[in-house]
Coordinates of C-alpha atoms and ligand atoms in Angstrom, one line a residue:
Chain A
M30 CA -15.0 5.7 -37.1
R31 CA -14.6 7.7 -33.9
F32 CA -17.4 10.0 -34.9
L33 CA -19.7 7.0 -35.8
G34 CA -18.9 5.5 -32.4
K35 CA -19.8 8.7 -30.6
A36 CA -22.9 9.1 -32.6
A37 CA -24.0 5.5 -31.8
G38 CA -23.3 6.1 -28.1
G39 CA -25.3 9.3 -28.2
L40 CA -28.2 7.6 -29.9
Y41 CA -28.2 4.8 -27.4
L42 CA -28.3 7.3 -24.5
L43 CA -31.2 9.2 -26.2
L44 CA -33.2 6.0 -26.6
L45 CA -32.5 5.1 -23.0
Y46 CA -33.7 8.5 -21.8
L47 CA -36.8 8.3 -23.9
F48 CA -37.5 4.8 -22.6
V49 CA -37.2 6.0 -19.0
A50 CA -38.8 9.4 -19.3
G51 CA -41.2 8.6 -22.2
P52 CA -44.1 7.2 -20.1
L53 CA -43.7 10.1 -17.7
L54 CA -43.9 12.6 -20.5
F55 CA -46.9 10.8 -21.8
V56 CA -48.7 10.9 -18.5
I57 CA -48.0 14.6 -18.0
A58 CA -49.2 15.3 -21.6
T59 CA -52.4 13.3 -21.0
S60 CA -53.2 15.3 -17.9
F61 CA -53.8 18.3 -20.1
N62 CA -55.9 16.3 -22.7
P63 CA -59.7 17.1 -22.6
A64 CA -60.6 13.6 -23.9
T65 CA -62.5 11.6 -21.3
S66 CA -60.9 8.3 -21.9
F67 CA -57.3 7.3 -21.4
P68 CA -55.3 6.7 -23.6
A69 CA -56.9 8.8 -26.3
P70 CA -55.8 11.1 -29.2
F71 CA -54.9 14.6 -28.1
E72 CA -57.9 17.0 -28.5
G73 CA -56.5 20.2 -27.0
L74 CA -55.3 21.7 -23.8
T75 CA -57.2 21.9 -20.5
L76 CA -56.6 22.3 -16.8
S77 CA -60.0 20.7 -16.0
W78 CA -58.6 17.4 -14.8
Y79 CA -56.6 19.3 -12.2
A80 CA -59.8 21.1 -11.1
A81 CA -61.5 17.7 -11.0
I82 CA -59.1 16.5 -8.4
L83 CA -60.3 19.2 -6.0
R84 CA -63.9 17.9 -6.3
R85 CA -62.9 14.4 -5.1
P86 CA -62.5 14.6 -1.4
E87 CA -61.2 11.0 -1.1
F88 CA -58.1 12.0 -3.2
L89 CA -57.4 15.0 -0.9
S90 CA -57.8 13.1 2.3
A91 CA -55.8 10.2 0.9
A92 CA -53.0 12.6 0.0
G93 CA -53.1 13.8 3.5
T94 CA -52.9 10.3 4.9
S95 CA -50.0 9.5 2.5
A96 CA -48.1 12.6 3.6
V97 CA -48.5 11.7 7.3
V98 CA -47.6 8.1 6.8
A99 CA -44.6 9.0 4.6
A100 CA -43.4 11.6 7.0
L101 CA -43.6 9.2 10.0
A102 CA -42.1 6.3 8.1
A103 CA -39.3 8.5 6.8
A104 CA -38.5 9.9 10.2
L105 CA -38.5 6.4 11.8
A106 CA -36.4 5.0 9.0
V107 CA -33.9 7.9 9.2
V108 CA -33.5 7.6 12.9
V109 CA -33.0 3.8 12.8
A110 CA -30.7 4.0 9.7
F111 CA -28.7 6.9 11.3
L112 CA -28.0 4.9 14.5
A113 CA -27.0 1.8 12.5
A114 CA -24.9 3.8 9.9
Y115 CA -23.2 5.8 12.6
A116 CA -22.2 2.8 14.7
L117 CA -21.0 0.9 11.6
S118 CA -19.0 3.7 10.3
R119 CA -17.4 4.5 13.6
N120 CA -16.6 1.1 14.9
G121 CA -16.9 -1.5 12.2
S122 CA -14.2 -2.8 10.0
S123 CA -14.9 -2.2 6.3
S124 CA -15.9 -5.9 5.8
A125 CA -18.2 -5.8 8.8
R126 CA -19.7 -2.6 7.5
G127 CA -20.4 -4.3 4.1
A128 CA -21.9 -7.4 5.7
M129 CA -24.1 -5.4 8.1
A130 CA -25.2 -3.0 5.4
T131 CA -26.3 -5.9 3.2
L132 CA -28.2 -7.5 6.1
L133 CA -29.9 -4.3 6.9
A134 CA -30.8 -3.8 3.2
S135 CA -32.4 -7.2 3.1
P136 CA -36.0 -5.9 3.1
L137 CA -35.3 -4.7 -0.5
L138 CA -35.0 -8.4 -1.5
V139 CA -38.5 -9.3 -0.3
P140 CA -41.4 -8.5 -2.5
Q141 CA -43.2 -5.6 -0.9
V142 CA -46.6 -7.4 -1.0
V143 CA -45.0 -10.1 1.2
I144 CA -43.8 -7.5 3.7
S145 CA -47.3 -6.1 3.8
L146 CA -48.8 -9.6 4.3
A147 CA -46.2 -10.6 6.9
I148 CA -47.0 -7.6 9.0
L149 CA -50.7 -8.3 8.7
Q150 CA -50.1 -11.9 9.8
L151 CA -47.8 -10.9 12.7
A152 CA -50.3 -8.4 13.9
S153 CA -53.2 -10.9 13.8
A154 CA -51.0 -13.6 15.5
W155 CA -50.3 -11.1 18.3
G156 CA -54.0 -10.3 18.4
V157 CA -53.6 -6.6 17.7
G158 CA -55.0 -4.7 14.7
T159 CA -52.5 -3.4 12.2
G160 CA -54.2 -0.1 11.9
F161 CA -52.3 3.1 11.2
W162 CA -49.1 2.1 12.9
G163 CA -48.8 -1.2 11.1
L164 CA -49.0 0.8 7.9
V165 CA -46.3 3.2 9.1
A166 CA -44.1 0.3 10.2
A167 CA -44.4 -1.5 6.9
H168 CA -43.3 1.7 5.0
A169 CA -40.5 2.4 7.5
V170 CA -39.1 -1.1 7.1
Y171 CA -39.2 -0.9 3.4
V172 CA -37.6 2.6 3.0
M173 CA -35.0 2.2 5.7
P174 CA -32.3 0.6 3.5
F175 CA -32.4 3.6 1.2
A176 CA -31.7 6.0 4.1
L177 CA -29.0 3.6 5.3
R178 CA -27.2 3.8 1.9
L179 CA -27.3 7.6 1.8
L180 CA -26.1 7.9 5.4
L181 CA -23.3 5.4 5.0
T182 CA -22.1 7.4 2.0
G183 CA -22.3 10.6 4.0
L184 CA -20.5 9.1 7.0
A185 CA -17.7 7.7 4.8
R186 CA -16.7 11.3 4.2
F187 CA -17.1 12.2 7.9
D188 CA -13.9 12.5 10.0
F189 CA -14.9 11.3 13.4
A190 CA -11.8 13.1 14.8
V191 CA -13.9 16.4 14.7
E192 CA -16.2 15.0 17.4
E193 CA -13.1 14.3 19.5
A194 CA -11.8 17.8 18.8
S195 CA -15.1 19.2 20.0
R196 CA -15.0 17.1 23.2
S197 CA -11.4 18.0 23.9
L198 CA -12.4 21.7 23.6
G199 CA -15.0 21.2 26.3
G200 CA -18.1 20.2 24.2
G201 CA -20.4 17.7 25.9
W202 CA -22.3 15.1 24.0
L203 CA -25.2 17.4 23.2
S204 CA -23.1 20.4 22.1
T205 CA -20.9 18.2 20.0
W206 CA -24.0 16.7 18.3
R207 CA -25.6 20.1 17.8
E208 CA -22.4 22.0 16.8
V209 CA -20.4 19.5 14.8
T210 CA -22.0 16.1 14.0
L211 CA -25.5 17.3 13.0
P212 CA -24.4 20.3 10.8
L213 CA -21.9 18.1 8.9
L214 CA -24.3 15.2 8.4
R215 CA -27.4 17.3 7.8
P216 CA -27.2 17.0 4.0
S217 CA -27.3 13.2 4.2
I218 CA -30.0 13.2 6.8
V219 CA -32.3 15.6 4.8
A220 CA -31.6 13.7 1.6
G221 CA -32.4 10.4 3.4
F222 CA -35.6 11.8 4.8
T223 CA -36.7 13.2 1.4
F224 CA -35.9 10.1 -0.5
C225 CA -37.7 7.9 2.0
F226 CA -40.7 10.2 2.0
I227 CA -41.0 10.1 -1.8
L228 CA -40.6 6.3 -1.9
S229 CA -43.3 5.8 0.8
F230 CA -45.6 8.4 -0.7
V231 CA -45.8 6.7 -4.0
N232 CA -45.8 3.1 -2.7
L233 CA -48.8 0.9 -3.5
P234 CA -47.9 -2.8 -2.7
L235 CA -46.9 -2.2 0.9
S236 CA -50.2 -0.7 1.7
L237 CA -52.4 -3.3 0.0
F238 CA -53.2 -5.4 3.1
L239 CA -52.7 -2.7 5.7
T240 CA -55.1 0.0 4.8
S241 CA -58.7 0.5 5.9
P242 CA -61.1 3.0 4.4
D243 CA -59.9 5.6 7.0
T244 CA -56.2 5.0 6.3
A245 CA -56.3 4.7 2.5
T246 CA -53.2 6.1 1.0
L247 CA -53.1 8.0 -2.3
P248 CA -51.8 5.1 -4.4
I249 CA -54.5 2.9 -2.9
V250 CA -57.2 5.4 -3.8
M251 CA -55.7 5.9 -7.3
F252 CA -55.7 2.1 -7.7
A253 CA -59.3 1.8 -6.7
Y254 CA -60.2 4.7 -9.0
I255 CA -58.7 3.2 -12.1
E256 CA -60.3 -0.2 -11.3
S257 CA -63.7 1.4 -12.0
R258 CA -62.8 3.9 -14.7
I259 CA -59.8 5.3 -16.5
D260 CA -59.7 9.0 -17.3
P261 CA -57.0 11.6 -17.5
M262 CA -57.7 12.8 -13.9
I263 CA -55.5 10.0 -12.7
A264 CA -52.7 11.4 -14.9
A265 CA -53.3 14.8 -13.4
V266 CA -52.8 13.3 -9.9
A267 CA -49.6 11.6 -11.1
S268 CA -48.3 14.8 -12.6
V269 CA -48.7 16.7 -9.3
I270 CA -46.8 14.0 -7.5
V271 CA -44.0 14.0 -10.2
L272 CA -43.8 17.8 -10.0
A273 CA -43.5 17.7 -6.2
A274 CA -40.9 14.9 -6.1
G275 CA -39.0 16.5 -9.0
T276 CA -38.9 19.8 -7.2
A277 CA -37.7 18.2 -4.0
T278 CA -34.9 16.4 -5.9
I279 CA -33.7 19.5 -7.7
L280 CA -33.8 21.5 -4.4
L281 CA -31.7 18.8 -2.7
D282 CA -29.2 18.9 -5.6
R283 CA -29.0 22.6 -5.7
F284 CA -28.8 23.5 -2.0
L285 CA -27.4 20.4 -0.3
H286 CA -25.4 19.0 -3.2
V287 CA -26.9 15.6 -2.5
R288 CA -27.8 13.5 -5.5
L289 CA -30.6 10.9 -5.2
V290 CA -29.7 9.6 -8.6
D291 CA -26.1 9.5 -9.8
Chain B
M2 CA 1.4 23.6 38.9
P3 CA 0.4 21.6 35.8
E4 CA 2.3 18.4 36.2
L5 CA 1.2 15.3 34.4
I6 CA 1.9 11.9 36.0
L7 CA 1.1 8.6 34.5
S8 CA 1.6 5.7 36.8
H9 CA 1.6 2.1 35.6
V10 CA -0.9 2.8 32.8
T11 CA -1.9 -0.3 30.8
R12 CA -4.2 -0.7 27.9
R13 CA -5.1 -4.0 26.2
F14 CA -6.9 -4.5 22.9
S15 CA -8.3 -8.0 22.5
G16 CA -5.3 -9.8 24.0
H17 CA -2.6 -7.5 22.6
T18 CA -1.1 -4.9 25.0
A19 CA -0.8 -1.6 23.3
V20 CA 0.4 0.3 26.4
D21 CA 2.2 -1.8 29.0
D22 CA 2.8 -0.6 32.6
F23 CA 3.7 2.9 31.4
S24 CA 4.9 5.4 33.9
L25 CA 5.9 9.0 33.0
T26 CA 6.1 12.4 34.7
V27 CA 5.9 15.5 32.7
R28 CA 7.0 18.5 34.7
D29 CA 5.4 22.0 34.7
G30 CA 6.3 23.9 31.6
E31 CA 8.2 21.0 30.1
F32 CA 8.1 19.9 26.5
V33 CA 8.2 16.1 26.3
C34 CA 8.4 14.1 23.0
L35 CA 7.0 10.6 23.0
L36 CA 9.2 8.8 20.4
G37 CA 8.9 5.3 19.1
P38 CA 8.4 3.2 16.0
S39 CA 5.0 2.8 14.3
G40 CA 2.5 0.8 16.3
C41 CA 4.4 1.1 19.7
G42 CA 1.4 2.7 21.4
K43 CA 2.2 6.4 21.2
T44 CA -1.2 7.5 19.9
T45 CA -3.0 5.2 22.4
T46 CA -1.0 6.7 25.3
L47 CA -1.9 10.2 24.1
R48 CA -5.6 9.3 23.8
I49 CA -5.5 7.9 27.3
I50 CA -4.1 11.2 28.5
A51 CA -6.8 13.1 26.5
G52 CA -9.5 10.8 27.8
F53 CA -10.6 9.2 24.6
E54 CA -9.2 5.8 25.5
R55 CA -9.7 4.2 28.9
A56 CA -6.8 2.8 30.9
D57 CA -7.3 -0.8 31.9
A58 CA -5.0 -0.3 34.8
G59 CA -3.0 2.6 36.3
R60 CA -3.6 6.1 37.2
L61 CA -3.3 9.6 35.7
T62 CA -3.0 12.8 37.6
L63 CA -2.8 16.3 36.3
D64 CA -2.1 19.2 38.6
G65 CA -2.3 16.8 41.5
A66 CA -5.9 15.8 40.7
D67 CA -6.8 12.3 39.6
I68 CA -8.1 12.5 36.0
T69 CA -8.1 8.7 35.3
H70 CA -11.9 8.6 34.9
A71 CA -12.6 12.2 33.9
P72 CA -14.4 12.7 30.6
P73 CA -12.4 14.5 27.9
Q74 CA -14.4 17.6 28.0
Q75 CA -13.6 18.1 31.6
R76 CA -9.9 17.7 31.4
D77 CA -8.9 21.1 30.0
I78 CA -6.3 19.5 27.7
G79 CA -5.7 21.0 24.3
L80 CA -5.3 18.4 21.6
V81 CA -3.7 18.9 18.1
F82 CA -4.7 16.0 15.8
Q83 CA -2.6 14.5 13.1
S84 CA -5.4 15.2 10.6
Y85 CA -5.9 18.6 12.3
A86 CA -9.7 17.8 12.6
L87 CA -10.7 21.4 12.0
F88 CA -14.4 22.0 11.8
P89 CA -14.9 22.3 8.0
H90 CA -18.3 24.1 8.4
K91 CA -16.9 26.8 10.7
T92 CA -14.6 29.7 9.9
V93 CA -11.1 29.9 11.3
A94 CA -12.3 32.3 13.9
E95 CA -15.2 30.0 14.9
N96 CA -12.8 27.1 15.0
I97 CA -10.5 28.9 17.3
G98 CA -13.3 30.3 19.5
F99 CA -15.1 27.0 19.8
G100 CA -13.6 26.0 23.1
L101 CA -14.4 29.3 24.7
K102 CA -18.0 29.2 23.3
M103 CA -18.4 25.8 24.9
R104 CA -17.3 27.4 28.1
G105 CA -20.0 30.0 27.8
R106 CA -17.7 33.0 27.5
P107 CA -19.2 36.3 26.3
R108 CA -18.9 37.0 22.6
A109 CA -16.6 40.0 23.0
A110 CA -14.2 38.0 25.2
I111 CA -14.2 35.2 22.6
A112 CA -13.4 37.7 19.8
A113 CA -10.5 39.2 21.7
A114 CA -9.1 35.7 22.5
V115 CA -9.4 34.7 18.9
E116 CA -7.5 37.7 17.7
E117 CA -4.8 37.0 20.3
A118 CA -4.6 33.4 19.2
L119 CA -4.4 34.3 15.5
A120 CA -1.6 36.7 16.3
L121 CA 0.2 34.0 18.3
V122 CA 0.3 31.7 15.3
R123 CA 0.8 34.6 12.9
L124 CA -2.4 34.2 11.0
E125 CA -3.7 37.7 11.5
G126 CA -6.5 38.6 9.1
L127 CA -7.4 35.0 8.2
G128 CA -10.2 34.6 10.8
G129 CA -13.0 34.8 8.2
R130 CA -11.7 32.0 6.0
Y131 CA -12.9 28.5 5.9
P132 CA -10.3 25.7 6.7
R133 CA -10.5 24.4 3.1
A134 CA -9.2 27.7 1.8
L135 CA -6.0 27.4 3.8
S136 CA -2.7 25.7 3.0
G137 CA -1.6 22.6 5.1
G138 CA 0.8 24.7 7.1
Q139 CA -1.9 27.3 7.9
Q140 CA -4.4 24.6 8.9
Q141 CA -1.8 23.3 11.2
R142 CA -1.5 26.7 12.8
V143 CA -5.2 27.0 13.2
A144 CA -5.3 23.6 14.9
L145 CA -2.7 24.8 17.3
A146 CA -4.4 28.1 17.9
R147 CA -7.7 26.3 18.6
A148 CA -6.1 24.0 21.1
L149 CA -4.3 26.9 22.8
A150 CA -7.3 29.3 22.9
I151 CA -8.8 27.5 25.9
R152 CA -5.6 28.1 27.8
P153 CA -5.3 24.3 28.5
R154 CA -3.4 22.9 31.4
L155 CA -1.6 20.6 29.0
L156 CA -1.1 20.6 25.2
L157 CA -1.0 17.3 23.4
M158 CA 0.1 16.9 19.8
D159 CA -0.1 13.7 17.8
E160 CA 2.4 13.8 14.9
P161 CA 1.4 17.4 14.2
L162 CA 4.1 17.9 11.5
S163 CA 3.8 14.7 9.6
N164 CA 1.6 16.1 6.9
L165 CA 3.9 19.0 6.1
D166 CA 6.7 19.1 3.6
A167 CA 10.3 19.0 4.9
Q168 CA 11.0 22.8 4.9
L169 CA 7.7 23.7 6.5
R170 CA 8.2 21.0 9.1
E171 CA 11.5 22.6 10.2
E172 CA 9.8 26.0 10.4
M173 CA 6.9 24.7 12.4
R174 CA 9.2 22.9 14.8
N175 CA 10.7 26.2 15.8
E176 CA 7.2 27.9 15.8
I177 CA 5.8 25.3 18.1
R178 CA 8.7 25.6 20.5
R179 CA 8.6 29.4 20.4
I180 CA 4.9 29.4 21.2
Q181 CA 5.2 26.7 23.9
K182 CA 7.9 28.6 25.6
S183 CA 6.2 32.0 25.4
L184 CA 3.1 30.6 27.0
G185 CA 5.1 28.4 29.4
I186 CA 2.6 25.6 28.7
T187 CA 3.3 21.9 29.5
A188 CA 3.3 19.9 26.3
V189 CA 3.6 16.4 25.0
L190 CA 4.3 15.7 21.4
V191 CA 4.1 12.3 19.8
T192 CA 6.4 11.5 16.9
H193 CA 8.2 8.7 15.2
D194 CA 10.8 11.1 13.8
Q195 CA 13.9 11.1 16.0
A196 CA 15.3 14.3 14.5
E197 CA 12.1 16.1 15.4
A198 CA 12.3 14.7 19.0
L199 CA 16.0 15.5 19.4
A200 CA 15.5 19.1 18.1
M201 CA 12.3 19.9 20.0
A202 CA 12.2 18.1 23.3
D203 CA 13.3 19.1 26.8
R204 CA 13.1 15.4 27.5
I205 CA 12.4 12.4 25.2
A206 CA 10.4 9.4 26.3
V207 CA 11.4 6.5 24.0
M208 CA 8.7 3.9 23.7
A209 CA 8.8 0.4 22.2
K210 CA 6.0 -2.3 22.2
G211 CA 4.0 -0.3 24.7
R212 CA 6.8 0.1 27.2
L213 CA 8.8 3.0 28.3
Q214 CA 12.5 2.4 27.3
Q215 CA 14.1 5.5 28.5
M216 CA 13.2 9.0 29.6
A217 CA 15.9 11.6 29.4
D218 CA 17.2 14.7 27.7
P219 CA 18.1 14.4 24.1
A220 CA 21.8 14.3 24.6
T221 CA 21.5 11.5 27.2
I222 CA 19.1 9.5 24.9
Y223 CA 21.6 9.8 22.1
E224 CA 24.9 9.4 23.9
A225 CA 23.9 7.1 26.8
P226 CA 21.1 5.0 25.6
A227 CA 19.7 2.8 28.4
T228 CA 18.7 -0.2 26.3
A229 CA 19.8 -1.9 23.1
F230 CA 16.5 -0.8 21.6
V231 CA 17.2 2.9 22.2
S232 CA 20.7 2.6 21.0
G233 CA 19.6 1.0 17.8
F234 CA 16.6 3.3 17.3
I235 CA 18.3 6.6 17.7
G236 CA 20.9 7.3 15.1
Q237 CA 22.6 4.5 13.3
A238 CA 24.8 2.0 15.0
N239 CA 27.2 -0.9 14.2
V240 CA 26.0 -4.0 16.1
L241 CA 28.3 -6.8 17.1
E242 CA 27.4 -9.9 19.1
G243 CA 29.7 -11.9 21.4
R244 CA 30.2 -13.1 24.9
V245 CA 31.4 -11.2 27.9
E246 CA 35.0 -12.0 28.8
S247 CA 35.4 -9.7 31.8
T248 CA 33.3 -7.1 33.6
G249 CA 34.2 -4.0 35.4
A250 CA 34.5 -0.3 34.6
E251 CA 35.9 -1.3 31.2
A252 CA 34.3 -4.6 30.1
V253 CA 35.7 -6.9 27.4
L254 CA 33.6 -8.7 24.8
A255 CA 34.9 -11.6 22.8
L256 CA 33.5 -11.9 19.3
P257 CA 33.1 -15.3 17.6
G258 CA 36.2 -14.7 15.3
G259 CA 38.5 -14.2 18.4
V260 CA 38.5 -10.4 18.3
T261 CA 38.0 -8.7 21.6
L262 CA 36.3 -5.3 22.2
A263 CA 36.6 -2.9 25.1
G264 CA 33.4 -1.1 26.1
R265 CA 31.0 -0.2 28.9
G266 CA 27.7 -1.6 30.1
D267 CA 25.5 -2.3 33.0
G268 CA 24.2 -5.7 34.2
L269 CA 26.8 -7.7 32.4
A270 CA 27.7 -11.2 33.4
A271 CA 30.8 -13.1 32.3
G272 CA 30.0 -15.6 29.6
A273 CA 26.6 -14.1 28.8
A274 CA 25.6 -13.3 25.2
T275 CA 26.0 -9.6 24.7
R276 CA 25.6 -7.0 22.0
A277 CA 28.1 -4.2 21.4
M278 CA 26.7 -1.0 19.7
V279 CA 28.7 1.9 18.3
K280 CA 27.2 4.9 16.5
H281 CA 28.4 5.3 12.9
E282 CA 29.7 8.8 13.5
R283 CA 31.7 7.7 16.5
M284 CA 33.9 5.5 14.3
A285 CA 37.3 6.8 13.3
L286 CA 38.7 5.9 9.9
C287 CA 42.3 7.0 9.2
R288 CA 45.5 6.0 7.4
A289 CA 47.7 6.0 10.5
E290 CA 47.0 3.7 13.4
P291 CA 44.8 5.6 16.0
A292 CA 46.8 4.5 19.0
Q293 CA 44.6 6.4 21.5
L294 CA 41.5 4.3 20.7
A295 CA 41.1 1.1 22.6
N296 CA 39.4 -0.7 19.7
R297 CA 41.3 -0.4 16.5
F298 CA 41.7 -2.7 13.5
P299 CA 43.3 -2.6 10.1
C300 CA 40.5 -2.6 7.5
Q301 CA 39.7 -2.4 3.9
V302 CA 37.2 0.1 2.5
A303 CA 34.4 -1.9 0.7
E304 CA 32.0 0.9 -0.2
R305 CA 31.8 4.6 -0.2
T306 CA 28.4 6.4 0.0
Y307 CA 28.4 10.2 -0.6
L308 CA 25.7 11.8 1.6
G309 CA 26.4 15.5 1.1
G310 CA 27.2 16.6 4.6
S311 CA 29.0 13.4 5.4
I312 CA 30.4 10.3 3.7
A313 CA 29.6 6.8 4.8
Y314 CA 32.3 4.1 4.5
R315 CA 31.5 0.4 4.8
C316 CA 34.6 -1.4 5.9
E317 CA 35.7 -5.0 6.4
A318 CA 37.9 -5.5 9.5
A319 CA 38.8 -8.8 11.2
G320 CA 35.6 -10.5 10.1
M321 CA 33.5 -7.5 11.1
T322 CA 31.5 -5.3 8.7
L323 CA 31.5 -1.8 10.1
T324 CA 30.2 1.5 8.9
A325 CA 32.0 4.8 9.6
L326 CA 30.4 8.1 9.0
L327 CA 32.9 10.9 8.4
P328 CA 32.1 14.6 8.0
N329 CA 32.6 15.9 4.5
H330 CA 35.4 18.3 5.4
P331 CA 39.0 18.8 4.2
L332 CA 40.3 18.0 7.7
F333 CA 39.1 14.4 7.3
E334 CA 40.8 12.0 5.1
S335 CA 39.0 10.7 2.1
F336 CA 39.0 7.0 1.0
A337 CA 38.1 5.0 -2.1
P338 CA 36.8 1.4 -2.2
G339 CA 39.7 -1.0 -2.0
D340 CA 41.9 1.4 0.2
T341 CA 43.4 -0.1 3.3
A342 CA 43.1 2.0 6.4
W343 CA 42.6 1.8 10.2
I344 CA 39.2 1.8 11.8
G345 CA 38.7 2.4 15.5
W346 CA 36.5 3.6 18.3
A347 CA 36.8 4.5 22.0
A348 CA 35.7 2.2 24.8
T349 CA 33.4 5.0 26.0
D350 CA 31.6 5.0 22.7
C351 CA 31.1 1.2 22.7
A352 CA 28.0 0.3 24.6
F353 CA 27.4 -3.3 25.8
F354 CA 23.8 -4.6 26.2
P355 CA 22.9 -8.1 27.4
C356 CA 20.9 -9.9 24.7
Ligands
ATP5 N1 -9.1 0.6 18.9 C1 -8.1 -0.3 18.8 N2 -8.5 -1.6 18.7 C2 -7.5 -2.6 18.6 N3 -6.2 -2.4 18.5 C3 -5.8 -1.1 18.6 C4 -6.7 0.0 18.7 N4 -6.0 1.1 18.7 C5 -4.7 0.8 18.6 N5 -4.6 -0.5 18.5 C6 -3.3 -1.3 18.4 O1 -2.5 -0.8 19.4 C7 -1.1 -0.7 19.0 C8 -0.6 0.7 19.2 O2 -1.3 1.6 18.4 P1 -1.0 3.1 18.4 O3 -2.0 3.8 17.4 O4 -1.0 3.7 19.7 O5 0.4 3.2 17.8 P2 1.3 4.4 17.4 O6 2.6 4.3 18.2 O7 0.6 5.7 17.5 O8 1.7 4.1 15.9 P3 1.9 5.1 14.6 O9 3.2 5.7 14.7 O10 1.8 4.2 13.5 O11 0.8 6.1 14.7 C9 -1.2 -1.1 17.5 O12 -0.7 -2.4 17.4 C10 -2.6 -1.0 17.1 O13 -2.9 -1.9 16.1
MG6 MG1 -0.1 7.1 16.0

């Protein structure tokens, strides 16, 4: 009976993993398939779809735009989230901390297309263009709660007495930050930044109303591309993104012992 | 000379006064223990001295200079935290050298000072370890060494021994006193452990509800408590309530059952409700009537509690329930529950406090 129970549990887990990772594996496999349509039976192995990406300048420039937007949005989100998390952890009671964290996480509860639309409306009501910074703002608002969660977790393990120890030993605000606070919270900060960067980089709905041809992000260009035709090149683009994000996640786990997924 | 003076320091938290008109002088080279029950404002007082908490009213001077508004990093006060608050990402040597690094001392001078501090706390050779690789007692020593390495004008310690086991605690008591004396440093130690305060302090400041109750050497605190609170908090006492019958060098207190007690007290008024307090070990319990004791009553032993070094007897006498603590020694008589005996105490050991 015990054995059967264990076997059933194992099978359940295996199916779950397959369900989650299956589409991913399919996409990666497709990117090596020479067939020109998608999906199609496997006809062999080729790297030509990866080479094809390099011949499409709009993909490369969109990747550049996405990277810049993601970096700025992640930086903005981490700064805002850090200040909020620090203040909450230091001063708040645990119930206040919970309530504020929920409030700050509220962008998660709004459909992302609506955030995008709301920023567009707000900008036009104020009579300013949304432009590049509207895009960055939308991404920052959306990813901030993720950074907040990671930083609150990191700060829960932080003993604020070490800051006082530093100050009693003659450390000013800046030295205390540089010598004590930052080194101890760096793993959470780096993890928060990386996580936000990835989330922003792959996000489509936030950008829907906020991009122009000059500020098209990679998901927007991919979306436009598959509207006209579907071939495995899009799978190759996706595989590159998965590879980069996966590598970043593994590096974080290995070197900073921070897990993005528990 | 490093002398710390707190005058009329007050700190309120949303309506509740944590430190109330608190005045205290710590003399140069003196070791003062701040003793009081949990929540009486000891930590708050220490944090005001260190500069982490502001005083709503009052003044602090150190070495004759007003430090009431000086930021912590400019006070030159060494602080040992209850949790030690060692920097987990720095080695023991880096922890100890941190204060000197902040002061911009050259590397070689820091290294020499670190070695010296390690020797002072007897942790030679452990400079390269990280705090997590040390035992609680060793972490405690590092915290002390780190606070002392800056040659502070004043050393503050907040319940530094409370995370150590009983044996280590005794050892560290002696260590801290040895180090404090050898450096001649002025020190304030916060504790709620009266044995610790009595054993370590030059003078004890007893605190209750944010107020200073009494500041005196340990023997005076123990034997001549200034308030009913101090008398009840230090050691264990029998408490009896009645009304003053007559005042004078030897006052008389009448208890509800008609019994009268001889004792001493200040500020007594005839007829006023008053409390008599006698320490358990100042009670005599014997078979023969102790004629030399002003207060003596025939009694019956109700309960005997064996405590190892001493034996506690709970006795019923003339409507009073009294506890006597006798040394566990052949020179003292031994009793069993149900025995009749005499219980008594001297007027000088019977302190009267107005209620
Ligand atoms: N930051 C604060 N905000 C509100 N109240 C506070 C704050 N710090 C302390 N208090 C209150 O002030 C009182 C004194 O606290 P303090 O920490 O000084 O006590 P303590 O004597 O050190 O007690 P313990 O022996 O338990 O450490 C307590 O009632 C506490 O709840
Ligand atoms: Mg305390």
